[in-house]
């Protein structure tokens, strides 16, 4: 499946004397610099009907025209899956991802993923990189994700994320009792032994996580977490690195230790809680096309709500005379 792209614009006076690739990037901002340079190289982008080089400089009035075929970005199969959509317009789609849903197909998960469901819901996403998904949530993390429905929105969202202009607020339940909020500023990279894991490494990417206490329980803490960067497993690794791993985390959580005289109901539920207690509650950004400030919030999933109720009941029971 391919889409024909037809674009045309004249070089304005304020861009006169700049390189062709720089001018094209200004005139057609919905397309990446790499894509435009590819069109220049293969002759899909011409100036006054002639093929030029990216470095060639143009005067005012030169006519830039693009006639290109854009192939589908993926070859994944569309599947009818239930999607919890909380916002949609012609450029964006925001959804509330459920627990247990893999975001992108990979070895062992070729179907049944969010990407498969999105392609069935809106087939045109097949023309965008990763079907318009600009960020991910882990399989067992719930909550809000934004998806681009147009190339212009995709380019804009990527820039917003790169410049850290997307607000992402999470709720998590941690092991141990925190004395207060704080910030974890530790670089993250691949684990030196287990390639499926991430770890704090000196040569890793910059990663910054802010957290504050919502409620303290006897041996656990309910926190709000805000991401300044968005690295793979960032919250899970950062909180484990300060000895407050997420409840239920099968990869970074370590062995479950029950508080003294733990209520049977709480003990049973903690043993059965086999996913990281992490929920992407709030998402806020400036719409990449309309420039409108938008904010979305979704409630905690039922399993986390029950966990918090049991933790509260256990704490209150121990406080009683």
mmCIF file of C-alpha atoms in Angstrom, residues 124-291:
data_model
loop_
_atom_site.group_PDB
_atom_site.id
_atom_site.type_symbol
_atom_site.label_atom_id
_atom_site.label_comp_id
_atom_site.label_asym_id
_atom_site.label_seq_id
_atom_site.Cartn_x
_atom_site.Cartn_y
_atom_site.Cartn_z
ATOM 1 C CA UNK A 124 -4.385 4.904 7.366
ATOM 2 C CA UNK A 125 -2.039 4.519 10.343
ATOM 3 C CA UNK A 126 -0.196 1.959 8.224
ATOM 4 C CA UNK A 127 1.347 4.930 6.381
ATOM 5 C CA UNK A 128 2.987 6.301 9.560
ATOM 6 C CA UNK A 129 6.074 5.077 11.448
ATOM 7 C CA UNK A 130 5.021 2.517 14.090
ATOM 8 C CA UNK A 131 1.389 3.180 13.167
ATOM 9 C CA UNK A 132 1.585 6.661 14.676
ATOM 10 C CA UNK A 133 2.757 5.570 18.127
ATOM 11 C CA UNK A 134 5.404 7.969 19.441
ATOM 12 C CA UNK A 135 5.821 6.472 22.925
ATOM 13 C CA UNK A 136 5.047 3.198 24.669
ATOM 14 C CA UNK A 137 3.773 1.699 27.869
ATOM 15 C CA UNK A 138 4.995 -1.659 29.120
ATOM 16 C CA UNK A 139 2.671 -4.629 28.635
ATOM 17 C CA UNK A 140 1.376 -4.546 32.208
ATOM 18 C CA UNK A 141 1.391 -0.787 32.708
ATOM 19 C CA UNK A 142 -2.026 0.783 32.240
ATOM 20 C CA UNK A 143 -3.083 4.257 31.226
ATOM 21 C CA UNK A 144 -2.872 7.012 28.657
ATOM 22 C CA UNK A 145 -1.078 6.926 25.325
ATOM 23 C CA UNK A 146 -1.230 9.423 22.469
ATOM 24 C CA UNK A 147 -1.135 8.263 18.836
ATOM 25 C CA UNK A 148 -0.627 10.436 15.751
ATOM 26 C CA UNK A 149 -3.164 10.022 12.948
ATOM 27 C CA UNK A 150 -1.374 12.288 10.465
ATOM 28 C CA UNK A 151 2.234 12.770 9.447
ATOM 29 C CA UNK A 152 2.097 16.398 10.568
ATOM 30 C CA UNK A 153 0.909 15.350 14.024
ATOM 31 C CA UNK A 154 3.541 12.596 14.187
ATOM 32 C CA UNK A 155 6.353 15.033 13.432
ATOM 33 C CA UNK A 156 4.979 17.484 15.996
ATOM 34 C CA UNK A 157 4.575 14.900 18.747
ATOM 35 C CA UNK A 158 8.102 13.608 18.249
ATOM 36 C CA UNK A 159 9.423 17.164 18.639
ATOM 37 C CA UNK A 160 7.321 17.714 21.783
ATOM 38 C CA UNK A 161 8.752 14.560 23.348
ATOM 39 C CA UNK A 162 12.304 15.409 22.323
ATOM 40 C CA UNK A 163 12.009 18.863 23.900
ATOM 41 C CA UNK A 164 10.311 17.398 27.011
ATOM 42 C CA UNK A 165 7.105 19.338 26.446
ATOM 43 C CA UNK A 166 4.702 16.484 27.164
ATOM 44 C CA UNK A 167 3.444 16.095 30.745
ATOM 45 C CA UNK A 168 3.185 12.443 31.789
ATOM 46 C CA UNK A 169 1.958 11.767 35.289
ATOM 47 C CA UNK A 170 1.791 8.278 36.802
ATOM 48 C CA UNK A 171 0.592 6.604 39.973
ATOM 49 C CA UNK A 172 2.575 3.764 41.493
ATOM 50 C CA UNK A 173 2.570 1.646 44.635
ATOM 51 C CA UNK A 174 6.059 1.109 46.020
ATOM 52 C CA UNK A 175 7.589 -1.256 48.520
ATOM 53 C CA UNK A 176 8.671 0.393 51.747
ATOM 54 C CA UNK A 177 7.702 3.672 53.394
ATOM 55 C CA UNK A 178 9.158 6.831 51.858
ATOM 56 C CA UNK A 179 9.925 9.785 54.102
ATOM 57 C CA UNK A 180 9.045 12.245 51.333
ATOM 58 C CA UNK A 181 9.242 13.004 47.652
ATOM 59 C CA UNK A 182 12.351 13.419 45.574
ATOM 60 C CA UNK A 183 14.058 13.097 42.219
ATOM 61 C CA UNK A 184 16.028 10.225 40.723
ATOM 62 C CA UNK A 185 18.558 11.473 38.185
ATOM 63 C CA UNK A 186 20.463 8.405 36.994
ATOM 64 C CA UNK A 187 21.404 7.423 33.418
ATOM 65 C CA UNK A 188 19.769 4.260 32.063
ATOM 66 C CA UNK A 189 21.072 1.706 29.574
ATOM 67 C CA UNK A 190 20.940 -2.008 28.832
ATOM 68 C CA UNK A 191 21.584 -4.389 31.704
ATOM 69 C CA UNK A 192 25.130 -5.781 31.385
ATOM 70 C CA UNK A 193 23.953 -9.393 31.725
ATOM 71 C CA UNK A 194 20.206 -9.652 31.036
ATOM 72 C CA UNK A 195 19.513 -7.990 27.672
ATOM 73 C CA UNK A 196 15.777 -7.837 28.378
ATOM 74 C CA UNK A 197 16.358 -5.573 31.371
ATOM 75 C CA UNK A 198 17.486 -1.980 31.800
ATOM 76 C CA UNK A 199 19.884 -0.761 34.458
ATOM 77 C CA UNK A 200 21.527 2.346 35.866
ATOM 78 C CA UNK A 201 24.798 2.664 33.920
ATOM 79 C CA UNK A 202 27.392 5.427 33.690
ATOM 80 C CA UNK A 203 27.255 5.334 29.887
ATOM 81 C CA UNK A 204 23.450 5.236 29.673
ATOM 82 C CA UNK A 205 20.992 7.862 28.466
ATOM 83 C CA UNK A 206 20.001 10.770 30.698
ATOM 84 C CA UNK A 207 16.917 9.803 32.725
ATOM 85 C CA UNK A 208 15.111 11.949 35.305
ATOM 86 C CA UNK A 209 12.149 10.862 37.434
ATOM 87 C CA UNK A 210 10.310 13.037 39.979
ATOM 88 C CA UNK A 211 8.077 11.517 42.663
ATOM 89 C CA UNK A 212 5.970 12.698 45.575
ATOM 90 C CA UNK A 213 4.104 10.844 48.295
ATOM 91 C CA UNK A 214 0.323 10.533 48.052
ATOM 92 C CA UNK A 215 -0.292 8.135 50.944
ATOM 93 C CA UNK A 216 1.941 6.163 53.317
ATOM 94 C CA UNK A 217 0.859 2.714 54.484
ATOM 95 C CA UNK A 218 2.484 0.344 56.961
ATOM 96 C CA UNK A 219 5.046 -1.084 54.554
ATOM 97 C CA UNK A 220 4.158 0.520 51.245
ATOM 98 C CA UNK A 221 3.795 3.980 49.693
ATOM 99 C CA UNK A 222 1.384 5.289 47.085
ATOM 100 C CA UNK A 223 3.186 7.893 44.965
ATOM 101 C CA UNK A 224 2.709 10.253 42.050
ATOM 102 C CA UNK A 225 5.495 10.068 39.484
ATOM 103 C CA UNK A 226 6.312 12.605 36.778
ATOM 104 C CA UNK A 227 8.674 11.801 33.935
ATOM 105 C CA UNK A 228 11.103 14.373 32.658
ATOM 106 C CA UNK A 229 12.501 11.828 30.190
ATOM 107 C CA UNK A 230 10.888 8.691 28.802
ATOM 108 C CA UNK A 231 13.334 5.790 28.830
ATOM 109 C CA UNK A 232 12.388 2.123 28.663
ATOM 110 C CA UNK A 233 11.353 0.840 32.133
ATOM 111 C CA UNK A 234 12.432 4.208 33.586
ATOM 112 C CA UNK A 235 10.123 4.384 36.607
ATOM 113 C CA UNK A 236 10.572 0.694 37.408
ATOM 114 C CA UNK A 237 14.385 0.833 37.323
ATOM 115 C CA UNK A 238 14.721 4.205 39.031
ATOM 116 C CA UNK A 239 12.497 3.319 41.978
ATOM 117 C CA UNK A 240 14.185 -0.070 42.393
ATOM 118 C CA UNK A 241 17.541 1.733 42.381
ATOM 119 C CA UNK A 242 16.523 3.687 45.499
ATOM 120 C CA UNK A 243 15.281 0.484 47.202
ATOM 121 C CA UNK A 244 11.585 1.163 46.616
ATOM 122 C CA UNK A 245 10.654 -1.178 43.776
ATOM 123 C CA UNK A 246 7.114 -1.258 42.447
ATOM 124 C CA UNK A 247 4.726 -3.740 44.015
ATOM 125 C CA UNK A 248 4.239 -6.756 41.757
ATOM 126 C CA UNK A 249 7.095 -5.938 39.381
ATOM 127 C CA UNK A 250 8.218 -9.346 38.053
ATOM 128 C CA UNK A 251 11.491 -8.027 36.616
ATOM 129 C CA UNK A 252 12.783 -5.477 39.132
ATOM 130 C CA UNK A 253 10.646 -6.078 42.230
ATOM 131 C CA UNK A 254 12.639 -8.773 43.962
ATOM 132 C CA UNK A 255 11.146 -11.082 46.581
ATOM 133 C CA UNK A 256 7.836 -10.124 48.179
ATOM 134 C CA UNK A 257 8.124 -9.387 51.906
ATOM 135 C CA UNK A 258 4.863 -9.105 53.799
ATOM 136 C CA UNK A 259 4.571 -6.651 56.701
ATOM 137 C CA UNK A 260 4.351 -8.115 60.208
ATOM 138 C CA UNK A 261 0.887 -9.364 61.129
ATOM 139 C CA UNK A 262 -0.337 -8.673 57.606
ATOM 140 C CA UNK A 263 -4.073 -9.239 57.140
ATOM 141 C CA UNK A 264 -4.893 -12.475 55.254
ATOM 142 C CA UNK A 265 -6.817 -10.550 52.603
ATOM 143 C CA UNK A 266 -3.853 -8.291 51.871
ATOM 144 C CA UNK A 267 -1.378 -11.175 51.933
ATOM 145 C CA UNK A 268 -3.427 -13.161 49.414
ATOM 146 C CA UNK A 269 -3.831 -10.167 47.143
ATOM 147 C CA UNK A 270 -0.149 -9.229 47.215
ATOM 148 C CA UNK A 271 0.803 -12.804 46.297
ATOM 149 C CA UNK A 272 -1.677 -12.710 43.406
ATOM 150 C CA UNK A 273 -0.660 -9.244 42.170
ATOM 151 C CA UNK A 274 1.765 -10.224 39.408
ATOM 152 C CA UNK A 275 2.202 -6.997 37.457
ATOM 153 C CA UNK A 276 3.933 -3.712 38.291
ATOM 154 C CA UNK A 277 1.524 -1.404 40.135
ATOM 155 C CA UNK A 278 1.934 1.441 37.669
ATOM 156 C CA UNK A 279 -0.710 3.545 35.922
ATOM 157 C CA UNK A 280 -0.272 6.449 33.473
ATOM 158 C CA UNK A 281 -2.986 8.669 34.950
ATOM 159 C CA UNK A 282 -2.497 12.025 33.243
ATOM 160 C CA UNK A 283 -1.274 13.277 29.892
ATOM 161 C CA UNK A 284 -0.992 16.935 28.854
ATOM 162 C CA UNK A 285 0.409 18.565 25.724
ATOM 163 C CA UNK A 286 -0.062 21.336 23.188
ATOM 164 C CA UNK A 287 -1.853 19.938 20.143
ATOM 165 C CA UNK A 288 0.832 19.764 17.413
ATOM 166 C CA UNK A 289 -1.565 21.090 14.747
ATOM 167 C CA UNK A 290 -4.193 23.293 16.443
ATOM 168 C CA UNK A 291 -1.829 24.514 19.220
#
